[in-house]
mmCIF file with all atom_site columns, C-alpha atoms in Angstrom:
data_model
loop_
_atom_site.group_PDB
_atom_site.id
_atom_site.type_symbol
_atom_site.label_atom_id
_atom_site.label_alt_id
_atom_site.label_comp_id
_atom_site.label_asym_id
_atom_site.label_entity_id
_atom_site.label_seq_id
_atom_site.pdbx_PDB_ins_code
_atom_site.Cartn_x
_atom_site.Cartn_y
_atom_site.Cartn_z
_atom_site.occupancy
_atom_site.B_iso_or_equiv
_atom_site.pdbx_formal_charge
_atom_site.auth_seq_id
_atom_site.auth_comp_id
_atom_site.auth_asym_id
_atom_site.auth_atom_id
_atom_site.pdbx_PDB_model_num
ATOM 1   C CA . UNK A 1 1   ? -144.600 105.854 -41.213 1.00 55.00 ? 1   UNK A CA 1
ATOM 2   C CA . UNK A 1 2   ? -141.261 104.482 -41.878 1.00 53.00 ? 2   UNK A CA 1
ATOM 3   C CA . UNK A 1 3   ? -142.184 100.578 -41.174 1.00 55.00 ? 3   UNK A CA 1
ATOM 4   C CA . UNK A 1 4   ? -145.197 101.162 -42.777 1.00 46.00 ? 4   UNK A CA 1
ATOM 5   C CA . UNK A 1 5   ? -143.197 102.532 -46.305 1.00 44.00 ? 5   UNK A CA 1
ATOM 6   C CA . UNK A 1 6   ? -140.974 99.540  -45.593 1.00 40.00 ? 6   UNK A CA 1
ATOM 7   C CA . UNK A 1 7   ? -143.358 96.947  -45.442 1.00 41.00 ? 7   UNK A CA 1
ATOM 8   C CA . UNK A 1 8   ? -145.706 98.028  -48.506 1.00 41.00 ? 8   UNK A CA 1
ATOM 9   C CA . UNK A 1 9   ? -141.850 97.889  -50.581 1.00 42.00 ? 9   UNK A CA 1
ATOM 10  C CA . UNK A 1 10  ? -141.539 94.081  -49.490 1.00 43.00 ? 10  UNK A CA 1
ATOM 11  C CA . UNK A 1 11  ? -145.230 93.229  -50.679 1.00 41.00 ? 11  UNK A CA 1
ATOM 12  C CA . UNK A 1 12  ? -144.318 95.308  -53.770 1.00 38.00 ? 12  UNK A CA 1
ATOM 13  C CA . UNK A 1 13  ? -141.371 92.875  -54.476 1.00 38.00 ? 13  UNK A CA 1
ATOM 14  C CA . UNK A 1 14  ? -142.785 89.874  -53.784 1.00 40.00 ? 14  UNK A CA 1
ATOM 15  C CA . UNK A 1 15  ? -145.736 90.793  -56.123 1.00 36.00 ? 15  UNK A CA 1
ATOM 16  C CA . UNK A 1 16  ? -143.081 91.673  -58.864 1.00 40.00 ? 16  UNK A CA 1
ATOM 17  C CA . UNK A 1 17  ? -141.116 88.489  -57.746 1.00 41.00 ? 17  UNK A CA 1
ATOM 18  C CA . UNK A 1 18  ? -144.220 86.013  -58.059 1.00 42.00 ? 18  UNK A CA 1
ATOM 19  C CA . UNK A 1 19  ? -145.382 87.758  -61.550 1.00 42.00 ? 19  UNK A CA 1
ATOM 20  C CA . UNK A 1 20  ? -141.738 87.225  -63.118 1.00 49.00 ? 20  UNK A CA 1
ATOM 21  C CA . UNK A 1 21  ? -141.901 83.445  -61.618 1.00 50.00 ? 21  UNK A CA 1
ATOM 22  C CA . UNK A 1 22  ? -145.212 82.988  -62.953 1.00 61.00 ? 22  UNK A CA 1
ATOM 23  C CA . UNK A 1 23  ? -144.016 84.252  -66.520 1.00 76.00 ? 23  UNK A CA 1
ATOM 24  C CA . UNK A 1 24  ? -141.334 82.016  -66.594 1.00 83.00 ? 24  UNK A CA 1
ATOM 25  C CA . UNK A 1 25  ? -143.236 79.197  -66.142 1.00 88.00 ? 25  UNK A CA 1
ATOM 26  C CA . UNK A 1 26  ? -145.235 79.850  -68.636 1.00 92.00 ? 26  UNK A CA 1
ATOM 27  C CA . UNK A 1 27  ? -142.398 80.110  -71.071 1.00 94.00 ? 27  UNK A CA 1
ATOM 28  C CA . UNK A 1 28  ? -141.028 76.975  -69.812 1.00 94.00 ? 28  UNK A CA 1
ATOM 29  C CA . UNK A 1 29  ? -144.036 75.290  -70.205 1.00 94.00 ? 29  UNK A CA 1
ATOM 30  C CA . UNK A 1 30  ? -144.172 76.974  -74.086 1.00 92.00 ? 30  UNK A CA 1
ATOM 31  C CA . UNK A 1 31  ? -141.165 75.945  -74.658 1.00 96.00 ? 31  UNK A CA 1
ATOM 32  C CA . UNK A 1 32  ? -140.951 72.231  -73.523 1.00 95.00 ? 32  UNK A CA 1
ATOM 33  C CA . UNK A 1 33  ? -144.378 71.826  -75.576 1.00 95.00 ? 33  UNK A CA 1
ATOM 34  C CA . UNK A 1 34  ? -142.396 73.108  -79.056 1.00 94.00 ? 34  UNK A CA 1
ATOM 35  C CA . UNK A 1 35  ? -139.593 70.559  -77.977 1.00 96.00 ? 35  UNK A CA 1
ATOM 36  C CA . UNK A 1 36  ? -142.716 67.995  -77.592 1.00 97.00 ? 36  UNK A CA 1
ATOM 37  C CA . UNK A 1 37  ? -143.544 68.624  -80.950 1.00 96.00 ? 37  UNK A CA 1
ATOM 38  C CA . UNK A 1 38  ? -139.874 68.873  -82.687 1.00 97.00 ? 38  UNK A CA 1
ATOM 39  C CA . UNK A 1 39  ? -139.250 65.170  -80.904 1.00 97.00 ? 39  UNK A CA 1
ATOM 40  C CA . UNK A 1 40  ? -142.608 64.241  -82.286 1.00 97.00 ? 40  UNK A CA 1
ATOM 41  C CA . UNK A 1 41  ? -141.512 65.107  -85.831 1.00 96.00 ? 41  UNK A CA 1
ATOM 42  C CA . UNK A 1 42  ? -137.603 64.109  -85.559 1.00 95.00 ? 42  UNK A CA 1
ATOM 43  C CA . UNK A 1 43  ? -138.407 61.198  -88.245 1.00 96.00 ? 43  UNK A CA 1
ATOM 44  C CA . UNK A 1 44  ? -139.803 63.261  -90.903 1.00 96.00 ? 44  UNK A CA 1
ATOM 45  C CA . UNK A 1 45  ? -136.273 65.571  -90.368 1.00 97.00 ? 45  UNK A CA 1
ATOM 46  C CA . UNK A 1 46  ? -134.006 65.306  -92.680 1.00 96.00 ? 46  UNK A CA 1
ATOM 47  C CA . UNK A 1 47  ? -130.680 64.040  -90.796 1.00 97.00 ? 47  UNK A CA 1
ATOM 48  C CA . UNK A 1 48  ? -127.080 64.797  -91.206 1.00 97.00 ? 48  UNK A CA 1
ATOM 49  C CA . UNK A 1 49  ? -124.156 62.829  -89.296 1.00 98.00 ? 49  UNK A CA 1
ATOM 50  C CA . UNK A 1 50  ? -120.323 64.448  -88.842 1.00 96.00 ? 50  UNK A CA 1
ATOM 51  C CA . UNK A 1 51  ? -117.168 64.624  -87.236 1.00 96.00 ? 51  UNK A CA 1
ATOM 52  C CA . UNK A 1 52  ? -116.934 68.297  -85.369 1.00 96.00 ? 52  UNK A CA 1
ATOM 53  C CA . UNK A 1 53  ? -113.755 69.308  -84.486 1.00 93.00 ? 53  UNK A CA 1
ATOM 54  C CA . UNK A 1 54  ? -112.958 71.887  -81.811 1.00 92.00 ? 54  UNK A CA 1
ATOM 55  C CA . UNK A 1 55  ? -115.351 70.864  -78.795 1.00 94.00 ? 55  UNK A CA 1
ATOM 56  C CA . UNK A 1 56  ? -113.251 68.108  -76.928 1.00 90.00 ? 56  UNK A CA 1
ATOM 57  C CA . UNK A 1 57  ? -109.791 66.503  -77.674 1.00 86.00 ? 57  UNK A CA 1
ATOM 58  C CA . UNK A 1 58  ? -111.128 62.900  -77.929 1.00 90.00 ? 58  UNK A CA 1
ATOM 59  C CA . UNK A 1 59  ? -114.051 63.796  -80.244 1.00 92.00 ? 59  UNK A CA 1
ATOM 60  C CA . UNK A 1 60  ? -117.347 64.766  -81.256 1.00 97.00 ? 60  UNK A CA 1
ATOM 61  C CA . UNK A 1 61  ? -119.903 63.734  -83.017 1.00 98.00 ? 61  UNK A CA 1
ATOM 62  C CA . UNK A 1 62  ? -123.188 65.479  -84.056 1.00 98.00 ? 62  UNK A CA 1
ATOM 63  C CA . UNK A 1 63  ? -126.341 64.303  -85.440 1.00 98.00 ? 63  UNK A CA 1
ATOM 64  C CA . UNK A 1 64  ? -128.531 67.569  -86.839 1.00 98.00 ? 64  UNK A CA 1
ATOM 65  C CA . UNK A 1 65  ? -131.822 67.026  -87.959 1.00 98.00 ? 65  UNK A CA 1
ATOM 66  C CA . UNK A 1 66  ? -133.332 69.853  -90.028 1.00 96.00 ? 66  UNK A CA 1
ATOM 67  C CA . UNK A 1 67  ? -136.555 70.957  -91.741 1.00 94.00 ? 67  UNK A CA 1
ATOM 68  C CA . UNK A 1 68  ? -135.692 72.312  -94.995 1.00 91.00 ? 68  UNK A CA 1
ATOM 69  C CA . UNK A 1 69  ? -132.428 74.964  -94.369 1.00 90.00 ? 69  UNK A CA 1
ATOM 70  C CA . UNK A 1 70  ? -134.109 75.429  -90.704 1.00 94.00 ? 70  UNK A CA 1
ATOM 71  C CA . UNK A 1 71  ? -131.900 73.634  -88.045 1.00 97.00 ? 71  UNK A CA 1
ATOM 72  C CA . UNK A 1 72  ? -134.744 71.989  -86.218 1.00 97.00 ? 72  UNK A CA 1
ATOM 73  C CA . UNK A 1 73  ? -132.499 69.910  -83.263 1.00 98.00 ? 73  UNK A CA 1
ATOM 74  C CA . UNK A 1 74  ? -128.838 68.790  -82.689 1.00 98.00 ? 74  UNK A CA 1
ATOM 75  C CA . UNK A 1 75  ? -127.381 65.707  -80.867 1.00 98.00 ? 75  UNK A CA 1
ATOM 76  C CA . UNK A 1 76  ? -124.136 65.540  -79.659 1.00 98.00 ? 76  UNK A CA 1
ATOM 77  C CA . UNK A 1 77  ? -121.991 62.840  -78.379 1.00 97.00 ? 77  UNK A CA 1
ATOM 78  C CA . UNK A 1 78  ? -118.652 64.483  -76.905 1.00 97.00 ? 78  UNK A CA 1
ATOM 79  C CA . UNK A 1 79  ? -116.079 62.625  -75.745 1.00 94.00 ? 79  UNK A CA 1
ATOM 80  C CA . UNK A 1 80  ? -113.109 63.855  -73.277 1.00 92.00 ? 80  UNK A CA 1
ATOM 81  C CA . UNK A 1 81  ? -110.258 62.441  -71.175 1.00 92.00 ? 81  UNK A CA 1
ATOM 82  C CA . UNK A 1 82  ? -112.197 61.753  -68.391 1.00 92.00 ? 82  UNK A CA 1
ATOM 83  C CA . UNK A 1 83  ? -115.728 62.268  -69.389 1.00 94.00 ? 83  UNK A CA 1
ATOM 84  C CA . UNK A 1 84  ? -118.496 61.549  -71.983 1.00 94.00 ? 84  UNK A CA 1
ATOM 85  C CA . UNK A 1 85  ? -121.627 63.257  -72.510 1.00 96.00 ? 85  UNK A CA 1
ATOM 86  C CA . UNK A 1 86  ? -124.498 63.645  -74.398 1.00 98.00 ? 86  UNK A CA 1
ATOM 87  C CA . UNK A 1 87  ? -125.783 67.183  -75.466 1.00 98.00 ? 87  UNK A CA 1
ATOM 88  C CA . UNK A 1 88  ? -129.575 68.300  -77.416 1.00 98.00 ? 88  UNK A CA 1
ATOM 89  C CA . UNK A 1 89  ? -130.524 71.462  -78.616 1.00 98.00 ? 89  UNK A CA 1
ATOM 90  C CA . UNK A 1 90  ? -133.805 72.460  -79.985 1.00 98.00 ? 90  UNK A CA 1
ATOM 91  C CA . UNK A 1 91  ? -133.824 75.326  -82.186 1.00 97.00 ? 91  UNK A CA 1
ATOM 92  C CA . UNK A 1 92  ? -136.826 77.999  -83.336 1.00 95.00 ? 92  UNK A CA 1
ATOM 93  C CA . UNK A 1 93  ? -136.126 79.413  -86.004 1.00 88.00 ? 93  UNK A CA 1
ATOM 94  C CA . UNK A 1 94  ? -132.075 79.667  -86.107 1.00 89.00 ? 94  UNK A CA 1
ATOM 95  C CA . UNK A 1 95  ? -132.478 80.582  -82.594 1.00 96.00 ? 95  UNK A CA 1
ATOM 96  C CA . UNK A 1 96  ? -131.780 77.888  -79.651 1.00 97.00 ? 96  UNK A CA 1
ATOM 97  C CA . UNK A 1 97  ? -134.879 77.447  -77.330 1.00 98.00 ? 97  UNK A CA 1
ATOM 98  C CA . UNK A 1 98  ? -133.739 75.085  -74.917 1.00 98.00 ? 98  UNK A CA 1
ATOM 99  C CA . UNK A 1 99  ? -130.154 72.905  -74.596 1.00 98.00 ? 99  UNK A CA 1
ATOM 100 C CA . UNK A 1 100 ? -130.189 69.767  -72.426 1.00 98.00 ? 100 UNK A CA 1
ATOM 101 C CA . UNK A 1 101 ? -126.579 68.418  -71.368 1.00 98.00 ? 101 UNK A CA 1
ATOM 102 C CA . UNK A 1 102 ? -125.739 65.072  -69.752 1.00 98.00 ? 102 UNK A CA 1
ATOM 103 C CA . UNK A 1 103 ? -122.478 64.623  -68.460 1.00 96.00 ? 103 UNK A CA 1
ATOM 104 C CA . UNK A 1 104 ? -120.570 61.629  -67.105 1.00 96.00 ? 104 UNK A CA 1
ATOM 105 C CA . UNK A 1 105 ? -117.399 61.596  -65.290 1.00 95.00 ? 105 UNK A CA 1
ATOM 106 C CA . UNK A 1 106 ? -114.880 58.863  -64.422 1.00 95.00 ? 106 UNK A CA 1
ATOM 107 C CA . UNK A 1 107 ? -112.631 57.838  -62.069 1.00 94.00 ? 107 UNK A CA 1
ATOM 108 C CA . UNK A 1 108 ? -109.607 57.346  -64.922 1.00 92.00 ? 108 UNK A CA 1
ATOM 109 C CA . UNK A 1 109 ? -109.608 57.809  -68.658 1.00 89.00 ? 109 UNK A CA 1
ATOM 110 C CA . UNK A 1 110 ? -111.970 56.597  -71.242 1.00 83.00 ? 110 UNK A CA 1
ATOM 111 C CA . UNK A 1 111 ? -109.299 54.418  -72.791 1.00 83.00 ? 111 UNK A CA 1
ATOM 112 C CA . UNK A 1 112 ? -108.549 53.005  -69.575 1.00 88.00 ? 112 UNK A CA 1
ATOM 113 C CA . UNK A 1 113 ? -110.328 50.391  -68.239 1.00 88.00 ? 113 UNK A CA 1
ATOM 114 C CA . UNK A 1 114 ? -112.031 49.157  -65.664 1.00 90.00 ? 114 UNK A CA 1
ATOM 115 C CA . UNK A 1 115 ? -113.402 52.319  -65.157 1.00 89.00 ? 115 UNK A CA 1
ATOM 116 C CA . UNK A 1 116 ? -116.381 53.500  -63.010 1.00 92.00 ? 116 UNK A CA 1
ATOM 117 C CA . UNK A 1 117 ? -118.774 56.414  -62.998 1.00 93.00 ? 117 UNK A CA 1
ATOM 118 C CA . UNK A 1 118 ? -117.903 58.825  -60.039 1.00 95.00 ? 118 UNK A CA 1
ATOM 119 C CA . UNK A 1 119 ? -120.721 61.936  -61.164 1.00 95.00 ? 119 UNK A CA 1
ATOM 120 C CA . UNK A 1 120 ? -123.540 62.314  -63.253 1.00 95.00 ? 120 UNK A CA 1
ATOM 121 C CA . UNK A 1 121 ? -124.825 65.983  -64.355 1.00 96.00 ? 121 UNK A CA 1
ATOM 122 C CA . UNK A 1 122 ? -127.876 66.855  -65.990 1.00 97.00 ? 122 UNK A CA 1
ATOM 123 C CA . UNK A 1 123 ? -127.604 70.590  -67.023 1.00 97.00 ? 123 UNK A CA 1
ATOM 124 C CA . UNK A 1 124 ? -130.815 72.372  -68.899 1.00 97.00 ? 124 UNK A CA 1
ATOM 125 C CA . UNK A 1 125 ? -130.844 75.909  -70.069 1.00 97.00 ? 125 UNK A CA 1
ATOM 126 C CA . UNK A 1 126 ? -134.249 77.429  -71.677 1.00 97.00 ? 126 UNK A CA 1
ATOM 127 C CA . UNK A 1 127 ? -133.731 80.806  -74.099 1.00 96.00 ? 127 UNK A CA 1
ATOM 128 C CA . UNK A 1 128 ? -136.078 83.433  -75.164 1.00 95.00 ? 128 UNK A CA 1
ATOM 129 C CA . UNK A 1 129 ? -134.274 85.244  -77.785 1.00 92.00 ? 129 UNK A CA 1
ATOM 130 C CA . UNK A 1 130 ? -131.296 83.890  -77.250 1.00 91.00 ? 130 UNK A CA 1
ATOM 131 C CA . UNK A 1 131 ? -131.107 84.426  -74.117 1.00 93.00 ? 131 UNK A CA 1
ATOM 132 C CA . UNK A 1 132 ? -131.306 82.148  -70.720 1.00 95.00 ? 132 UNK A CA 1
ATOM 133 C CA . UNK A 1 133 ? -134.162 82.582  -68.938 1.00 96.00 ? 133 UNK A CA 1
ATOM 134 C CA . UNK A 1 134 ? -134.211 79.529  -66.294 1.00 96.00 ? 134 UNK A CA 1
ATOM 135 C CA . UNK A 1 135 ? -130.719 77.220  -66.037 1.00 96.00 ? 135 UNK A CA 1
ATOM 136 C CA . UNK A 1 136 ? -131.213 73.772  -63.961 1.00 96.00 ? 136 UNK A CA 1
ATOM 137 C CA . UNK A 1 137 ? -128.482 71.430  -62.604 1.00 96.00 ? 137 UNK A CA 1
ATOM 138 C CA . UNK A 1 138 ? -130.323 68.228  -61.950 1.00 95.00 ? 138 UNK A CA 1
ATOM 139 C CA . UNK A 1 139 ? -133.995 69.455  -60.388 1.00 94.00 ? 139 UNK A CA 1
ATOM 140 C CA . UNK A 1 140 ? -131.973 72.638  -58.783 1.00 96.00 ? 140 UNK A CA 1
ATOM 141 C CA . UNK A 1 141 ? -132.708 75.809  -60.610 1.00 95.00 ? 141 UNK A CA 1
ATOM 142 C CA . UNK A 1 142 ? -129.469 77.944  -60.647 1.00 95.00 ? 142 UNK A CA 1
ATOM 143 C CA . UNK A 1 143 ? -129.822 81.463  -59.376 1.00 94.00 ? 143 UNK A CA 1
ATOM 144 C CA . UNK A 1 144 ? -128.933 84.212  -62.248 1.00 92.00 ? 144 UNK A CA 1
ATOM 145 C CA . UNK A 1 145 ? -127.025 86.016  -60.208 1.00 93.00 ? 145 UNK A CA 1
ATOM 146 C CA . UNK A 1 146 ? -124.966 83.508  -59.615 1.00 95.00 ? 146 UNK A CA 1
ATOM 147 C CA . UNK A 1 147 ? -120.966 82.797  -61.045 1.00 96.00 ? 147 UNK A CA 1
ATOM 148 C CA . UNK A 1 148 ? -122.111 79.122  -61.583 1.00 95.00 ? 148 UNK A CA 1
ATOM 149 C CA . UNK A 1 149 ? -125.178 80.540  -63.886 1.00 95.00 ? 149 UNK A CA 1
ATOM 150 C CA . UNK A 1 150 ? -122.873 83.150  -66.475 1.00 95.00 ? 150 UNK A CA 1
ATOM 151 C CA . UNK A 1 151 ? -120.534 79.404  -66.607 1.00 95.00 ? 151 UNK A CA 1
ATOM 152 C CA . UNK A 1 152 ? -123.079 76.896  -67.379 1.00 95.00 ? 152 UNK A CA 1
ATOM 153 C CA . UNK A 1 153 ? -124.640 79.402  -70.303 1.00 95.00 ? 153 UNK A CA 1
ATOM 154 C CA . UNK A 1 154 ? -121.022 80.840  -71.020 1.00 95.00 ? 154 UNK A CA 1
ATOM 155 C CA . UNK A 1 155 ? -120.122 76.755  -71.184 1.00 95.00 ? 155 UNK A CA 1
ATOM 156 C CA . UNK A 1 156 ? -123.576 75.786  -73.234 1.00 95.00 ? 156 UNK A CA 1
ATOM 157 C CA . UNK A 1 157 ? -123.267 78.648  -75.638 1.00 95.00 ? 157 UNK A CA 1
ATOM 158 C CA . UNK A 1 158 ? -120.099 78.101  -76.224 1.00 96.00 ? 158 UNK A CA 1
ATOM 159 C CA . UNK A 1 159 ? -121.114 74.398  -77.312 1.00 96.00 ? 159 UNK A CA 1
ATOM 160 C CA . UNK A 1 160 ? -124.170 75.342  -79.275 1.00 96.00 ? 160 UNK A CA 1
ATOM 161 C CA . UNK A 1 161 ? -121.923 78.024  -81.081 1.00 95.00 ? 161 UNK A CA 1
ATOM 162 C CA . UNK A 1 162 ? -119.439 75.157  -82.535 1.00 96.00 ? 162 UNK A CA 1
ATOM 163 C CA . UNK A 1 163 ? -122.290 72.622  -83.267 1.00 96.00 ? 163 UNK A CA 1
ATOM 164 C CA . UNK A 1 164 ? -124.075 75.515  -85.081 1.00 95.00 ? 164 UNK A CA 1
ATOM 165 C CA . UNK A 1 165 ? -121.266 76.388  -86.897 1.00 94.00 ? 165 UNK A CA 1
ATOM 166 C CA . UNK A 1 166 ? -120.244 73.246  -88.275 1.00 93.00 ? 166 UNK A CA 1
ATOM 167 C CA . UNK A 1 167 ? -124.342 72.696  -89.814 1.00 92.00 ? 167 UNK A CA 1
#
């Protein structure tokens, strides 16, 4: 009776398990096709170039494009001692829907030259209501239970918060 309890409680979680996978993909999917369309309009946007202090020490520079008062997208180019990247966030409403972050590292400082790449990150983070519901590194998605998940979303809204605030 016992391995027969325990067994029905591992199909029940793998049911549960495969439902909340298949949800997520479906919100993925939802929300890659509104950053689709946002791309597809970025020209019609109306755009907004500035200085943003507080993100790195050796600069950034954001790029918002917005639809009337409604943030629609933000790019970032951030520059640090020994690393430049590039950062995108797509926006619903004035919530973010998904954040995509690109980020080079070198061997000595920017200044410095020659200098050569030694890693290359892609991070991506997808929100429903503000919140992350799948968090990539490269084509690796990052466990939630994980410390290296609450840092790349503690890192990313960190970064969207600044961007935001200087709109």
């Amino acid at each position: 009776m016992g391995k027969l309890l325990l067994l029905g409680f591992i199909f029940a979680l793998t049911l549960i398990s495969q439902e909340t996978f298949a949800q997520t993909a479906k919100q993925v999917a939802g929300i890659n096709a509104d950053v689709a369309a946002i791309n597809r309009k970025v020209k019609s946007y109306r755009k907004t170039t500035k200085p943003v202090e507080g993100v790195s020490l050796e600069g950034t520079e954001a790029t918002y494009f917005a639809s009337g008062k409604s943030l629609k997208k933000i790019k970032a180019e951030i520059f640090g001692e020994t690393y430049d990247a590039t950062a995108e966030i797509y926006f619903q409403g004035e919530k973010p829907i998904f954040a995509v972050e690109n980020i080079n590292r070198y061997n000595v400082p920017i200044g410095i030259t020659p200098r050569k790449r030694v890693k290359t990150e892609e991070r991506r983070v997808y929100f429903v209501n503000e919140k992350s519901i799948k968090t990539m590194v490269g084509s690796k998605a990052i466990n939630s239970k994980t410390e290296k998940f609450k840092e790349i979303n503690d890192e990313m809204n960190d970064l969207i918060g600044k961007l935001k605030a200087a709109f």
